[in-house]
Amino acid sequence: MGTRGTEIVGMDVKKLLDLLQRAYCDEWLAYYQYWLGAKIVKGPMKDAVIAELEQHATEELSHALMVTNRIIQLGGTPITKPAEWYKWTNCGYDAPEDVYVKVILEQNIKGEQCAIDVYQKMIQETQTKDPVTFNMAVTILEQEVEHEEDLQSLLEDLELMVSRSA
Ligand SMILES: [Fe+2]
Ligand SMILES: [Fe+2]
């Protein structure tokens, strides 16, 4: 823990760590949901969808890393047991049991919309109190917004294609 770096945080550090731990669990679950979805998805436009899911998986993992680093800087210990992820997560985990592209896209869009709300809230809570976490949350939010748009535009193309070929 950086002592001065932690002293300048103008909010309850425990409360801040709780927000970060929850986001940490969300990121791991999002990573796994994308990673597995990319392996098993089926249907039209599969190749484009796989490429997007794989890229998102990599980025969710990088978010987990950013959040972990911040937890450690603040003197916390990132959740050590995956079994705890379910208890802490804001956004949960949607198992890709129906592997049709449309279903996988919709599940992940829902996840991104939840992630957007999580980081928007973190930004609001930290903006005048903790510039370091604030900055991290803005960086992640930018990517979550991009993820939502990537998936929604794939879904739009898919629906167009399906309706035109009917
Ligand atoms: Fe993320
Ligand atoms: Fe995302």
Short mmCIF file of C-alpha atoms and ligand atoms in Angstrom, two decimals:
data_model
loop_
_atom_site.label_atom_id
_atom_site.label_comp_id
_atom_site.label_asym_id
_atom_site.label_seq_id
_atom_site.Cartn_x
_atom_site.Cartn_y
_atom_site.Cartn_z
CA MET A 1 0.00 0.00 0.00
CA GLY A 2 1.25 3.48 -0.82
CA THR A 3 0.63 5.40 2.39
CA ARG A 4 0.50 8.97 1.05
CA GLY A 5 -1.30 7.78 -2.07
CA THR A 6 -3.98 6.27 0.13
CA GLU A 7 -4.18 9.23 2.54
CA ILE A 8 -5.15 11.59 -0.26
CA VAL A 9 -8.26 9.56 -1.05
CA GLY A 10 -11.10 11.80 0.08
CA MET A 11 -13.60 9.05 0.74
CA ASP A 12 -13.94 5.97 2.91
CA VAL A 13 -11.25 3.64 1.53
CA LYS A 14 -13.16 0.57 2.64
CA LYS A 15 -16.19 1.67 0.68
CA LEU A 16 -14.00 2.40 -2.32
CA LEU A 17 -12.36 -1.04 -2.05
CA ASP A 18 -15.81 -2.65 -1.99
CA LEU A 19 -16.72 -0.92 -5.25
CA LEU A 20 -13.45 -2.08 -6.78
CA GLN A 21 -13.84 -5.67 -5.56
CA ARG A 22 -17.29 -5.88 -7.12
CA ALA A 23 -16.00 -4.53 -10.42
CA TYR A 24 -13.08 -6.99 -10.22
CA CYS A 25 -15.52 -9.93 -10.01
CA ASP A 26 -17.60 -8.49 -12.86
CA GLU A 27 -14.54 -8.29 -15.09
CA TRP A 28 -13.49 -11.91 -14.52
CA LEU A 29 -17.01 -13.17 -15.17
CA ALA A 30 -17.28 -10.97 -18.29
CA TYR A 31 -13.92 -12.27 -19.49
CA TYR A 32 -15.03 -15.87 -19.09
CA GLN A 33 -18.44 -15.25 -20.68
CA TYR A 34 -16.76 -13.76 -23.77
CA TRP A 35 -13.93 -16.27 -23.88
CA LEU A 36 -16.27 -19.25 -23.81
CA GLY A 37 -18.87 -17.62 -26.07
CA ALA A 38 -16.17 -17.14 -28.73
CA LYS A 39 -15.39 -20.86 -28.63
CA ILE A 40 -18.92 -22.20 -28.94
CA VAL A 41 -21.01 -19.59 -30.81
CA LYS A 42 -22.85 -20.82 -33.92
CA GLY A 43 -24.88 -19.27 -36.71
CA PRO A 44 -24.66 -16.61 -39.43
CA MET A 45 -21.80 -14.09 -39.26
CA LYS A 46 -20.04 -16.40 -36.83
CA ASP A 47 -16.55 -15.35 -37.88
CA ALA A 48 -17.17 -11.63 -37.32
CA VAL A 49 -18.82 -12.36 -33.99
CA ILE A 50 -15.96 -14.60 -32.83
CA ALA A 51 -13.39 -11.90 -33.67
CA GLU A 52 -15.32 -9.34 -31.63
CA LEU A 53 -15.91 -11.67 -28.68
CA GLU A 54 -12.22 -12.57 -28.55
CA GLN A 55 -11.17 -8.94 -28.59
CA HIS A 56 -13.64 -8.09 -25.85
CA ALA A 57 -12.41 -11.02 -23.74
CA THR A 58 -8.86 -9.65 -23.93
CA GLU A 59 -10.06 -6.20 -22.95
CA GLU A 60 -12.14 -7.45 -20.00
CA LEU A 61 -9.05 -9.24 -18.73
CA SER A 62 -7.09 -6.00 -19.01
CA HIS A 63 -9.83 -4.27 -17.00
CA ALA A 64 -9.48 -6.95 -14.31
CA LEU A 65 -5.77 -6.13 -14.23
CA MET A 66 -6.34 -2.37 -13.90
CA VAL A 67 -8.84 -2.89 -11.10
CA THR A 68 -6.53 -5.37 -9.31
CA ASN A 69 -3.65 -2.93 -9.43
CA ARG A 70 -5.80 -0.23 -7.88
CA ILE A 71 -7.06 -2.57 -5.13
CA ILE A 72 -3.46 -3.46 -4.25
CA GLN A 73 -2.35 0.20 -4.31
CA LEU A 74 -5.06 0.97 -1.76
CA GLY A 75 -3.93 -1.84 0.56
CA GLY A 76 -6.64 -4.31 -0.37
CA THR A 77 -6.37 -7.93 -1.45
CA PRO A 78 -8.26 -8.84 -4.59
CA ILE A 79 -10.90 -11.55 -4.01
CA THR A 80 -8.85 -14.75 -3.86
CA LYS A 81 -11.52 -17.38 -4.50
CA PRO A 82 -13.48 -17.60 -7.77
CA ALA A 83 -16.40 -19.03 -5.76
CA GLU A 84 -16.73 -15.54 -4.23
CA TRP A 85 -17.18 -13.88 -7.61
CA TYR A 86 -20.87 -14.74 -7.61
CA LYS A 87 -21.37 -13.16 -4.22
CA TRP A 88 -19.72 -9.87 -5.17
CA THR A 89 -20.65 -9.37 -8.81
CA ASN A 90 -22.95 -6.55 -9.91
CA CYS A 91 -23.58 -7.91 -13.38
CA GLY A 92 -23.60 -11.66 -12.82
CA TYR A 93 -22.80 -14.28 -15.39
CA ASP A 94 -24.97 -15.41 -18.29
CA ALA A 95 -23.97 -18.94 -19.24
CA PRO A 96 -23.84 -19.29 -23.04
CA GLU A 97 -26.12 -22.32 -23.07
CA ASP A 98 -27.94 -21.32 -26.22
CA VAL A 99 -25.07 -20.84 -28.67
CA TYR A 100 -26.99 -19.09 -31.45
CA VAL A 101 -25.22 -15.81 -32.39
CA LYS A 102 -28.21 -13.61 -31.63
CA VAL A 103 -28.61 -15.00 -28.11
CA ILE A 104 -24.88 -14.69 -27.37
CA LEU A 105 -24.85 -11.10 -28.66
CA GLU A 106 -27.90 -10.17 -26.58
CA GLN A 107 -26.44 -11.69 -23.41
CA ASN A 108 -23.23 -9.75 -23.85
CA ILE A 109 -25.03 -6.50 -24.68
CA LYS A 110 -26.87 -6.87 -21.40
CA GLY A 111 -23.53 -7.39 -19.63
CA GLU A 112 -22.02 -4.30 -21.24
CA GLN A 113 -24.99 -2.17 -20.26
CA CYS A 114 -24.54 -3.31 -16.69
CA ALA A 115 -20.78 -2.58 -16.85
CA ILE A 116 -21.52 0.92 -18.17
CA ASP A 117 -23.74 1.56 -15.14
CA VAL A 118 -21.08 0.18 -12.76
CA TYR A 119 -18.32 2.48 -14.04
CA GLN A 120 -20.64 5.45 -14.38
CA LYS A 121 -21.44 5.01 -10.69
CA MET A 122 -17.75 4.64 -9.81
CA ILE A 123 -17.01 7.85 -11.72
CA GLN A 124 -19.73 9.72 -9.86
CA GLU A 125 -18.52 8.47 -6.48
CA THR A 126 -14.85 9.27 -7.08
CA GLN A 127 -14.81 12.33 -9.30
CA THR A 128 -13.97 14.88 -6.64
CA LYS A 129 -12.45 12.43 -4.17
CA ASP A 130 -10.05 10.06 -5.86
CA PRO A 131 -8.56 11.17 -9.19
CA VAL A 132 -6.63 7.91 -9.67
CA THR A 133 -9.66 5.62 -9.45
CA PHE A 134 -11.68 8.21 -11.37
CA ASN A 135 -9.19 8.10 -14.25
CA MET A 136 -9.15 4.32 -14.31
CA ALA A 137 -12.96 4.19 -14.33
CA VAL A 138 -13.11 6.67 -17.23
CA THR A 139 -10.63 4.58 -19.24
CA ILE A 140 -12.62 1.42 -18.63
CA LEU A 141 -15.97 3.12 -19.27
CA GLU A 142 -14.75 4.30 -22.68
CA GLN A 143 -14.09 0.69 -23.65
CA GLU A 144 -17.38 -0.62 -22.24
CA VAL A 145 -19.25 1.99 -24.28
CA GLU A 146 -17.33 0.87 -27.34
CA HIS A 147 -18.11 -2.78 -26.56
CA GLU A 148 -21.83 -2.12 -26.34
CA GLU A 149 -21.79 -0.35 -29.70
CA ASP A 150 -19.68 -3.08 -31.36
CA LEU A 151 -22.17 -5.74 -30.30
CA GLN A 152 -25.27 -3.73 -31.12
CA SER A 153 -24.01 -3.00 -34.60
CA LEU A 154 -23.26 -6.71 -35.17
CA LEU A 155 -26.77 -7.53 -33.98
CA GLU A 156 -28.21 -4.92 -36.35
CA ASP A 157 -26.32 -6.45 -39.30
CA LEU A 158 -27.42 -9.91 -38.30
CA GLU A 159 -31.07 -8.90 -38.08
CA LEU A 160 -30.88 -7.13 -41.45
CA MET A 161 -29.35 -10.18 -43.04
CA VAL A 162 -31.91 -12.54 -41.57
CA SER A 163 -34.87 -10.31 -42.53
CA ARG A 164 -33.59 -9.77 -46.10
CA SER A 165 -33.02 -13.45 -46.71
CA ALA A 166 -36.45 -14.46 -45.41
FE FE B 1 -14.75 -4.59 -18.58
FE FE B 2 -16.92 -4.78 -21.93
#
